[in-house]
XYZ file of C-alpha atoms in Angstrom:
662
model
C 35.219 78.803 24.288
C 34.317 80.860 21.239
C 30.940 82.544 21.214
C 28.342 80.882 18.861
C 27.712 84.385 17.591
C 31.247 84.593 16.149
C 30.822 81.132 14.527
C 27.519 82.287 12.965
C 29.071 85.555 11.844
C 31.688 83.612 9.920
C 28.877 82.173 7.809
C 27.410 85.615 7.299
C 30.694 87.182 6.295
C 31.488 84.383 3.738
C 28.006 84.633 2.260
C 28.211 88.435 1.908
C 31.720 88.299 0.482
C 31.123 85.525 -2.137
C 27.800 86.986 -3.375
C 29.387 90.406 -3.621
C 32.463 89.148 -5.483
C 30.258 87.178 -7.856
C 27.978 90.182 -8.140
C 25.217 87.594 -8.090
C 23.476 85.445 -5.505
C 21.297 85.170 -2.473
C 22.953 86.477 0.722
C 19.776 86.829 2.861
C 18.979 83.243 3.678
C 22.588 82.246 4.762
C 22.726 85.304 7.012
C 19.308 84.558 8.468
C 19.870 80.832 9.154
C 23.435 81.106 10.493
C 22.620 80.370 14.080
C 20.394 77.375 13.179
C 23.243 76.006 11.021
C 25.716 76.493 13.808
C 23.667 74.516 16.271
C 22.822 71.722 13.887
C 26.325 71.284 12.401
C 28.232 71.710 15.662
C 25.930 69.888 18.076
C 23.874 67.370 16.223
C 24.896 66.508 12.710
C 26.961 63.247 12.461
C 29.253 63.496 9.456
C 32.807 62.913 8.526
C 34.472 65.640 6.329
C 37.208 63.169 5.400
C 34.595 60.673 4.057
C 31.505 62.420 2.651
C 30.100 59.041 1.484
C 30.123 57.350 4.941
C 27.045 55.116 4.880
C 25.669 56.051 8.252
C 26.121 59.810 8.118
C 23.234 62.161 8.785
C 21.925 63.625 5.537
C 21.649 67.406 5.207
C 19.491 68.918 2.467
C 19.274 72.605 1.619
C 15.911 72.701 -0.011
C 15.966 76.441 -0.242
C 18.983 76.026 -2.524
C 19.243 79.596 -3.629
C 21.059 80.136 -0.284
C 23.828 77.906 -1.439
C 26.527 79.897 0.250
C 25.241 78.588 3.527
C 26.136 75.018 2.672
C 29.439 75.981 0.981
C 30.449 77.993 4.058
C 29.568 75.003 6.278
C 31.531 72.524 4.151
C 34.480 74.791 4.005
C 34.533 75.686 7.703
C 34.027 72.098 8.974
C 36.890 70.710 6.959
C 35.595 69.260 3.713
C 37.757 69.434 0.638
C 36.318 72.804 -0.455
C 39.171 75.340 -0.156
C 38.634 79.099 0.137
C 39.573 79.541 -3.513
C 36.382 77.688 -4.520
C 34.326 80.051 -2.324
C 36.014 82.967 -4.100
C 34.926 81.371 -7.431
C 31.260 81.202 -6.336
C 28.930 81.054 -9.360
C 31.955 81.011 -11.788
C 32.654 78.626 -14.584
C 34.017 75.216 -13.535
C 33.943 76.015 -9.842
C 32.765 73.543 -7.200
C 30.422 76.283 -5.918
C 27.757 76.734 -8.561
C 24.820 79.095 -7.969
C 22.663 76.421 -6.536
C 24.013 73.217 -4.832
C 24.718 70.580 -7.410
C 25.256 67.015 -6.535
C 28.703 65.815 -7.655
C 30.490 69.169 -7.376
C 31.264 70.134 -3.792
C 31.884 67.119 -1.518
C 29.116 66.868 0.996
C 26.363 68.184 -1.155
C 23.763 65.448 -0.989
C 21.406 66.500 -3.807
C 20.905 69.162 -6.412
C 18.454 71.799 -5.149
C 17.214 75.080 -6.445
C 13.793 74.397 -7.921
C 11.914 74.912 -4.681
C 10.221 72.030 -2.941
C 12.328 69.319 -4.467
C 14.883 69.330 -1.671
C 12.339 68.522 1.030
C 10.876 65.816 -1.280
C 14.333 64.338 -1.862
C 14.797 64.363 1.884
C 11.530 62.387 2.342
C 13.036 59.771 -0.115
C 16.201 59.669 2.001
C 14.247 59.210 5.217
C 12.225 56.389 3.655
C 15.545 54.836 2.562
C 16.900 55.037 6.136
C 13.753 53.550 7.605
C 13.587 50.672 5.101
C 17.277 49.862 5.327
C 17.041 49.876 9.164
C 14.044 47.513 9.028
C 15.946 45.220 6.617
C 19.364 45.028 8.068
C 19.334 45.997 11.788
C 19.380 43.232 14.294
C 19.244 43.260 18.128
C 22.321 45.122 19.431
C 23.440 45.935 15.893
C 21.765 49.098 14.633
C 24.068 49.695 11.621
C 21.515 51.933 9.929
C 20.605 54.751 12.365
C 20.799 58.285 11.111
C 18.761 61.444 10.640
C 17.739 63.483 7.614
C 17.774 67.226 8.221
C 16.317 69.806 5.847
C 16.336 73.534 5.623
C 13.377 75.053 3.675
C 11.810 78.333 3.207
C 8.490 79.973 2.311
C 9.009 79.209 -1.350
C 9.373 75.437 -0.709
C 6.074 75.486 1.211
C 4.261 77.432 -1.520
C 5.296 74.980 -4.195
C 2.634 72.186 -4.483
C 5.192 69.402 -4.346
C 5.820 70.135 -0.701
C 2.196 69.066 -0.031
C 2.655 65.820 -1.890
C 5.835 65.023 -0.091
C 4.990 66.155 3.457
C 1.611 64.500 3.382
C 3.250 61.150 2.470
C 6.002 61.672 5.111
C 3.363 62.012 7.812
C 1.504 58.951 6.552
C 4.651 56.877 6.584
C 5.699 58.113 10.082
C 9.201 59.192 9.095
C 10.336 60.042 12.604
C 13.926 60.662 11.719
C 13.093 63.442 9.285
C 13.638 66.849 10.836
C 12.854 69.972 8.806
C 13.669 73.604 9.730
C 11.298 76.165 8.262
C 12.986 79.525 7.796
C 9.993 81.598 8.706
C 11.300 85.055 7.747
C 8.259 86.233 5.935
C 10.168 87.374 2.841
C 10.363 86.083 -0.723
C 11.628 87.772 -3.901
C 8.603 90.032 -4.233
C 8.827 91.192 -0.663
C 6.795 90.410 2.471
C 4.769 87.253 1.797
C 1.512 88.208 3.684
C 0.132 89.314 0.310
C 0.308 85.836 -1.234
C 1.095 83.344 1.503
C -1.075 83.307 4.563
C -1.324 79.554 5.252
C -1.500 78.421 8.775
C 1.585 76.296 8.435
C 1.582 74.715 11.930
C -1.941 73.457 11.482
C -1.178 72.314 7.934
C 1.630 70.072 9.193
C -0.274 68.895 12.179
C -2.941 67.745 9.764
C -0.338 65.786 7.892
C 0.606 63.963 11.074
C 3.833 65.850 11.723
C 5.219 66.897 15.120
C 5.304 70.679 14.920
C 7.530 72.880 17.096
C 6.374 76.494 16.419
C 7.661 79.960 17.301
C 11.332 79.043 17.780
C 13.678 82.012 17.858
C 16.059 81.105 15.068
C 18.746 83.385 16.450
C 18.820 81.956 19.953
C 21.134 78.968 19.794
C 19.902 77.377 23.086
C 16.289 77.624 21.991
C 17.211 75.988 18.615
C 19.171 73.290 20.402
C 16.173 72.462 22.663
C 13.915 72.258 19.617
C 16.221 69.777 17.876
C 16.449 67.683 21.035
C 12.645 67.666 21.351
C 12.366 66.671 17.702
C 14.665 63.733 18.176
C 12.557 62.336 21.029
C 9.622 61.882 18.738
C 10.577 58.795 16.637
C 7.043 58.251 15.396
C 6.451 61.458 13.395
C 8.531 63.759 11.231
C 9.177 67.068 12.838
C 8.815 70.645 11.531
C 10.707 73.205 13.511
C 9.294 76.639 12.686
C 12.107 79.121 13.253
C 11.444 82.851 13.247
C 14.456 84.512 11.592
C 15.422 87.906 10.103
C 16.576 87.622 6.455
C 20.047 89.098 6.058
C 20.426 89.550 9.803
C 23.188 92.074 10.478
C 22.728 94.101 7.314
C 21.733 97.541 8.659
C 19.353 98.754 5.916
C 18.575 95.570 3.903
C 17.746 93.058 6.729
C 14.112 92.016 6.714
C 13.549 93.212 3.133
C 13.133 91.579 -0.265
C 16.229 93.484 -1.452
C 18.384 90.977 0.517
C 16.837 87.874 -0.911
C 18.413 87.543 -4.369
C 20.986 90.296 -4.968
C 24.363 91.345 -3.588
C 24.086 93.701 -0.568
C 26.467 96.190 -2.112
C 29.866 97.270 -0.947
C 28.682 99.946 1.376
C 26.052 97.621 2.987
C 28.621 94.851 3.320
C 31.021 97.220 5.152
C 28.210 98.473 7.364
C 27.148 94.864 8.132
C 30.720 94.065 9.210
C 30.699 96.985 11.557
C 27.294 95.998 12.953
C 28.317 92.358 13.507
C 31.656 93.313 14.972
C 33.391 91.216 12.285
C 36.641 93.097 11.689
C 38.273 90.724 9.287
C 38.836 91.426 5.535
C 36.860 89.626 2.847
C 37.333 85.881 2.799
C 39.568 85.959 5.888
C 38.679 83.506 8.683
C 40.778 83.673 11.825
C 42.418 80.449 12.927
C 40.433 80.308 16.142
C 37.198 80.336 14.155
C 38.421 77.506 11.998
C 39.260 75.545 15.095
C 35.821 76.142 16.513
C 34.128 74.879 13.399
C 36.520 72.014 12.548
C 34.530 68.721 12.459
C 37.237 66.391 11.201
C 38.277 64.784 14.439
C 34.708 64.371 15.644
C 33.738 62.980 12.337
C 36.619 60.568 12.411
C 35.582 59.299 15.812
C 31.921 58.982 14.852
C 32.816 56.840 11.801
C 35.286 54.762 13.822
C 32.641 54.003 16.353
C 30.275 52.877 13.580
C 33.013 50.851 11.919
C 33.478 48.864 15.181
C 29.797 48.353 15.366
C 29.705 47.168 11.774
C 32.654 44.834 12.330
C 30.803 43.122 15.172
C 27.709 42.879 12.940
C 29.772 41.380 10.193
C 31.133 38.722 12.477
C 27.627 37.804 13.704
C 25.707 38.315 10.388
C 28.312 37.933 7.617
C 25.743 37.352 4.763
C 23.704 40.390 5.719
C 26.856 42.527 6.093
C 28.017 41.468 2.641
C 24.585 42.281 1.158
C 24.563 45.699 2.870
C 28.005 46.607 1.423
C 26.955 45.450 -2.041
C 23.800 47.500 -2.027
C 25.410 50.603 -0.650
C 28.070 50.350 -3.345
C 25.352 50.299 -6.005
C 26.613 46.935 -7.355
C 24.183 44.458 -8.930
C 24.255 40.828 -7.728
C 26.929 38.674 -9.428
C 24.443 36.481 -11.122
C 22.382 39.365 -12.546
C 23.633 39.144 -16.118
C 23.122 35.460 -16.199
C 19.570 35.836 -14.906
C 18.801 38.435 -17.615
C 20.190 36.217 -20.397
C 18.138 33.299 -19.205
C 14.984 35.452 -19.006
C 15.493 36.818 -22.511
C 15.958 33.240 -23.851
C 12.800 32.155 -22.139
C 10.801 35.076 -23.410
C 12.146 34.546 -26.891
C 11.117 30.862 -26.765
C 7.626 31.583 -25.500
C 6.978 34.322 -28.091
C 4.019 35.673 -26.138
C 1.728 38.414 -27.422
C 1.017 40.649 -24.525
C 0.935 44.349 -23.707
C 4.405 45.721 -23.013
C 3.154 46.900 -19.640
C 2.390 43.217 -18.886
C 5.786 42.244 -20.241
C 7.273 44.671 -17.811
C 5.416 42.988 -14.926
C 6.727 39.612 -16.098
C 10.315 40.998 -15.965
C 9.730 42.276 -12.450
C 8.272 38.977 -11.310
C 11.377 37.257 -12.518
C 13.988 39.803 -11.305
C 12.700 41.405 -8.175
C 13.165 38.417 -5.807
C 16.895 38.537 -6.756
C 17.170 42.334 -6.492
C 16.148 43.357 -3.002
C 17.317 46.934 -3.773
C 14.626 47.312 -6.311
C 12.020 49.476 -4.510
C 8.948 50.125 -6.518
C 5.761 52.160 -6.479
C 3.091 53.849 -8.464
C 1.097 57.067 -8.338
C -2.223 55.309 -7.533
C -2.069 53.229 -10.725
C -0.478 49.968 -9.499
C -3.153 47.863 -11.217
C -2.711 49.713 -14.516
C 1.010 50.215 -14.482
C 1.511 46.608 -13.370
C 4.304 47.688 -11.010
C 3.132 45.503 -8.171
C 4.324 41.904 -8.222
C 4.108 38.856 -5.957
C 7.406 39.713 -4.157
C 6.341 43.301 -3.468
C 5.965 44.138 0.204
C 4.348 47.484 1.009
C 6.458 50.014 3.002
C 4.608 51.129 5.989
C 5.236 52.435 9.592
C 6.959 49.258 10.654
C 9.949 49.635 8.308
C 11.160 47.180 5.714
C 9.339 46.522 2.485
C 10.045 47.397 -1.122
C 6.960 49.020 -2.496
C 5.428 52.479 -1.950
C 1.873 53.351 -2.567
C 2.548 56.961 -3.539
C -1.082 58.012 -4.041
C -1.926 60.508 -6.774
C 1.425 62.334 -6.407
C 3.356 61.994 -9.707
C 5.767 64.923 -9.032
C 6.300 63.856 -5.435
C 6.840 60.255 -6.372
C 9.624 61.075 -8.867
C 11.452 63.436 -6.513
C 11.129 60.883 -3.639
C 12.693 58.380 -6.045
C 15.620 60.783 -6.535
C 16.094 60.823 -2.728
C 15.975 57.058 -2.457
C 18.665 56.737 -5.170
C 20.817 59.428 -3.686
C 20.751 57.869 -0.228
C 22.190 54.674 -1.555
C 21.096 51.057 -1.187
C 18.176 51.250 -3.629
C 17.244 51.329 -7.265
C 13.824 52.962 -7.272
C 11.237 52.580 -9.992
C 7.802 54.221 -10.123
C 4.844 54.079 -12.431
C 2.255 56.385 -13.898
C 0.627 57.022 -17.235
C 3.012 58.520 -19.758
C 0.834 61.613 -20.190
C 1.278 62.378 -16.475
C 5.097 62.566 -16.873
C 4.326 66.262 -17.469
C 3.374 66.652 -13.819
C 6.740 65.150 -12.794
C 8.967 66.654 -15.451
C 11.209 68.832 -13.246
C 12.030 65.863 -11.035
C 12.909 63.869 -14.192
C 15.117 66.666 -15.310
C 16.953 66.862 -12.006
C 17.422 63.044 -12.012
C 19.080 63.417 -15.487
C 21.134 66.402 -14.351
C 22.416 64.550 -11.236
C 22.983 61.296 -13.150
C 21.049 59.091 -10.581
C 19.747 55.595 -11.338
C 15.992 55.669 -11.271
C 13.496 53.925 -13.592
C 10.180 55.455 -14.707
C 7.536 52.966 -15.840
C 5.334 55.114 -18.082
C 2.423 53.065 -19.343
C -0.532 53.827 -21.660
C 2.011 55.301 -24.038
C -0.157 56.400 -27.010
C -3.634 56.815 -28.381
C -3.777 53.053 -27.884
C -5.192 53.654 -24.475
C -8.436 54.417 -26.239
C -11.561 55.614 -24.565
C -10.077 57.870 -21.883
C -9.598 60.317 -24.705
C -7.097 63.128 -25.484
C -6.581 64.238 -21.910
C -4.982 60.868 -21.222
C -3.394 60.170 -24.677
C 0.240 61.163 -24.897
C 1.247 62.765 -28.203
C 4.409 64.846 -27.658
C 5.622 63.067 -24.516
C 7.948 60.407 -25.982
C 9.678 63.129 -28.093
C 9.967 65.508 -25.177
C 11.489 62.852 -22.858
C 14.043 61.983 -25.503
C 15.078 65.612 -25.617
C 16.099 65.645 -21.926
C 19.917 65.322 -21.863
C 21.094 62.088 -20.096
C 17.565 60.663 -20.026
C 17.519 57.267 -21.626
C 14.231 56.407 -23.177
C 13.108 52.927 -24.272
C 9.865 52.189 -26.107
C 9.937 48.357 -26.513
C 7.810 46.448 -28.875
C 7.418 43.057 -27.101
C 8.500 40.915 -24.211
C 12.048 40.483 -25.372
C 12.701 44.213 -25.987
C 11.066 44.978 -22.637
C 13.329 42.603 -20.729
C 16.419 44.060 -22.471
C 15.223 47.626 -21.726
C 14.781 46.738 -18.048
C 18.279 45.225 -18.014
C 19.766 48.376 -19.585
C 17.948 50.550 -17.021
C 19.183 48.533 -14.031
C 22.727 48.388 -15.348
C 22.922 52.039 -16.030
C 24.565 53.888 -13.094
C 24.906 57.325 -14.489
C 21.329 58.451 -15.272
C 17.665 57.751 -15.243
C 15.704 55.571 -17.726
C 12.061 55.993 -18.963
C 10.338 52.824 -20.138
C 7.355 53.741 -22.416
C 4.843 50.795 -22.390
C 1.697 50.014 -24.218
C -1.630 49.311 -22.640
C -2.825 47.178 -25.589
C -1.479 43.737 -26.650
C 1.365 43.843 -29.116
C 2.301 40.880 -31.363
C 5.674 39.216 -30.613
C 8.361 39.938 -33.159
C 10.441 36.957 -34.275
C 14.127 37.655 -34.512
C 17.304 36.085 -35.872
C 20.048 35.399 -33.280
C 21.964 38.415 -34.736
C 18.961 40.687 -34.252
C 18.454 39.435 -30.799
C 22.043 40.235 -29.909
C 21.685 43.796 -31.354
C 18.556 44.800 -29.392
C 20.848 46.279 -26.730
C 22.234 48.622 -29.256
C 19.020 50.655 -29.241
C 18.189 50.196 -32.963
C 18.707 47.088 -35.095
C 17.559 45.367 -38.295
C 14.504 43.355 -37.291
C 13.534 42.094 -40.691
C 15.559 42.607 -43.792
C 14.855 42.134 -47.521
C 17.327 41.533 -50.360
C 17.605 44.620 -52.471
C 15.750 46.757 -49.985
C 14.655 50.057 -51.528
C 13.708 51.860 -48.293
C 13.964 51.524 -44.488
C 10.867 51.542 -42.262
C 11.743 52.442 -38.736
C 9.297 51.751 -35.953
C 9.050 51.677 -32.204
C 6.779 50.031 -29.628
C 3.302 49.048 -30.626
C 3.874 50.322 -34.194
C 6.525 47.634 -34.960
C 3.871 45.085 -36.086
C 2.521 47.825 -38.448
C 5.862 48.142 -40.025
C 6.217 44.370 -40.425
C 2.771 44.123 -41.943
C 3.580 46.897 -44.348
C 6.821 45.151 -45.312
C 4.677 42.154 -46.396
C 2.307 44.384 -48.420
C 5.195 46.061 -50.154
C 6.904 42.700 -50.924
C 3.676 41.619 -52.709
C 4.115 44.745 -54.886
C 7.771 43.765 -55.544
C 9.024 46.743 -53.345
C 11.363 45.169 -50.778
C 11.955 47.208 -47.628
C 14.006 46.776 -44.422
C 12.319 47.082 -41.055
C 14.356 48.595 -38.201
C 13.071 48.452 -34.668
C 14.470 51.391 -32.641
C 13.377 51.004 -29.025
C 15.964 53.558 -27.794
C 17.215 56.394 -30.031
C 19.614 57.633 -27.347
C 21.356 54.225 -27.162
C 21.367 53.861 -30.919
C 22.901 57.278 -31.391
C 25.779 56.316 -29.054
C 26.793 53.369 -31.404
C 29.782 53.739 -33.646
C 29.329 55.168 -37.046
C 29.898 51.902 -38.873
C 27.090 50.169 -36.910
C 24.679 53.093 -37.475
C 25.518 53.091 -41.193
C 24.940 49.332 -41.399
C 21.496 49.645 -39.915
C 20.522 52.901 -41.726
C 22.485 52.968 -44.953
C 23.091 56.328 -46.502
C 21.100 56.925 -49.682
C 18.324 54.540 -48.743
C 15.092 56.526 -48.210
C 13.497 56.164 -44.798
C 10.030 56.118 -43.214
C 9.243 56.226 -39.514
C 6.076 55.022 -37.883
C 5.362 55.989 -34.244
C 2.076 57.126 -32.635
C 3.468 60.525 -31.591
C 4.692 63.877 -32.894
C 6.661 63.693 -36.139
C 9.288 66.425 -35.863
C 11.652 64.528 -33.636
C 12.086 61.774 -36.341
C 13.318 64.231 -39.001
C 16.847 63.717 -37.791
C 16.691 60.212 -39.110
C 14.489 60.583 -42.244
C 15.434 64.079 -43.294
C 13.019 66.389 -45.142
C 12.754 63.894 -47.960
C 11.601 61.027 -45.803
C 8.164 60.336 -44.337
C 6.863 60.017 -40.823
C 3.600 58.391 -39.985
C 2.707 60.032 -36.736
C 0.197 62.264 -35.141
C 0.586 66.028 -34.693
C -2.758 66.736 -33.107
C -4.536 65.561 -29.956
C -6.432 62.378 -29.934
C -10.034 61.332 -29.592
C -12.141 59.209 -27.287
C -12.809 55.778 -28.915
C -11.613 52.173 -28.750
C -8.016 51.817 -29.594
C -8.496 49.904 -32.778
C -10.738 52.567 -34.192
C -8.377 55.307 -33.241
C -5.385 53.681 -34.970
C -7.407 53.370 -38.176
C -8.767 56.947 -37.793
C -5.303 58.449 -37.528
C -3.757 56.349 -40.242
C -1.842 53.780 -38.205
C -2.539 50.959 -40.655
C -0.278 48.662 -42.696
C -1.703 50.252 -45.827
C -0.917 53.751 -44.812
C 2.636 52.809 -43.753
C 3.133 51.126 -47.110
C 1.832 54.151 -48.909
C 4.361 56.333 -47.032
C 7.082 54.005 -48.051
C 6.063 54.160 -51.681
C 6.020 57.904 -51.568
C 9.781 58.003 -50.656
C 10.966 55.303 -53.067
C 12.444 56.807 -56.215
């Protein structure tokens, strides 16, 4: 049998070679965690290289994603479809081996990591998903959901504040099948960390309610193996294995230094490391006996075959549950979903209720959630304000099952956990907070858009209309900044009908996240023609037209009634204008040119009214048009007074329209 040392050295060699060839990268972590990776992937991790999407695979997350050559080496060596040519193209254009692991590139990469701390938080979401699915679908003798989530993380992940948010929540929820390996090498980019990181990490995690296994020699495979086995025996608590390692182990002069963290070792050091490790093979050459020792294809096939037999027996005994499990893991909506949405929109159109759009969102959830068990919600300690909690919500706790998470005041953590829930499969997560606090969560929003995962953000209190809480809580630039995130779909609906259609679009969208921007204050219902109703889904549409219109007034959300009121004032002055509601600029911009021209005819001057920054709207109105917006921070006062103070009145909108009509 081949020595574990030789298996680990294969990882070290590939990491050194790829980083050196790219002249860029982070060789230190892969070289330091090689033995831990060997033990986990060869003795414990259940996975099938031939089917990276197998539902009951263990999940592996590289939270310290700068060490990406570790996971690329593991995927290549164990038999995934990641050939050596891709490792040779590390960090090069169009390769499957980008500088940090990216979901959707190399098969077997479970999530996009790199911004530190988000990987461990994604993993918490995956572990929640496993626990909830197990509580929902498992039956006596049929544990079809039964897998672990393993995470590698480093000092940087633990320094980032999001790790506190996530790990605190993981302990509270008792995620016993989450096992994290802390690469305790004492080095970050700036060198030895004792000058800036002296936390008592074991006590910190014990305080969270974790099972902590400290002082593990990360280079002793048997010690690492015993630690993993001990972790698995504790099913009530997540486990942190604190592994003492040497960064860039094997590099004669750069091991245990910051120089090995984020730069190539250099040709001389690589050659010296080969000599020190006894690795006599040329760059990118792996002997056949090493490949055989790493090959996980047969073991993976057997593991999935055993599970398939288990699932077949489950399917015979519980056919409805089995069909529901397959539907949810495939990410497909129920067959009657579209009919339900159409019926809901008709009902809301008939009722014509004047309510806050946050309340309209709750009404949508009340109607849809019982028929969408995959819809798992939550809020960052604002359930009563975001109105994300409904009658069919069941809080997720230690017992498993449920469909609602009380995230506590953890906006960033909530959104990164939601990414993990979506990536695991079986869920469409949604989570609520005030729009102004989307700033706290922004990098998780960005990664959701980058990965193209289906998550829904319920951002309420979307303008100065929240009133007395003042400028610290009043979003000004936030709608515009969210619209600037590529692949983020933003909806700011004006009433119950637009809110229902926005929710439908978010749930139907499988290739990216959606932000719903919802008002705290009541908003008057907008009556529509059947044609206008049919066009809401197109993101922007003619809400109220006028023969011989001399201008177009575009509005979103709670400002749509202002546009309609201004239209009446202008009509009295014999100045007809068209009112366009544009709940989603991103969706409208994807429409064909003929439709966009029909809604916003060229040559017709335009005005926009939205209680936010004005610059974003110049792409629609040009320099000649007008924007009724707000380019300063708000004030503390009742909402009605604030709208008047900042010029959000029918009279001011009408005046803006007059200013552009020639």
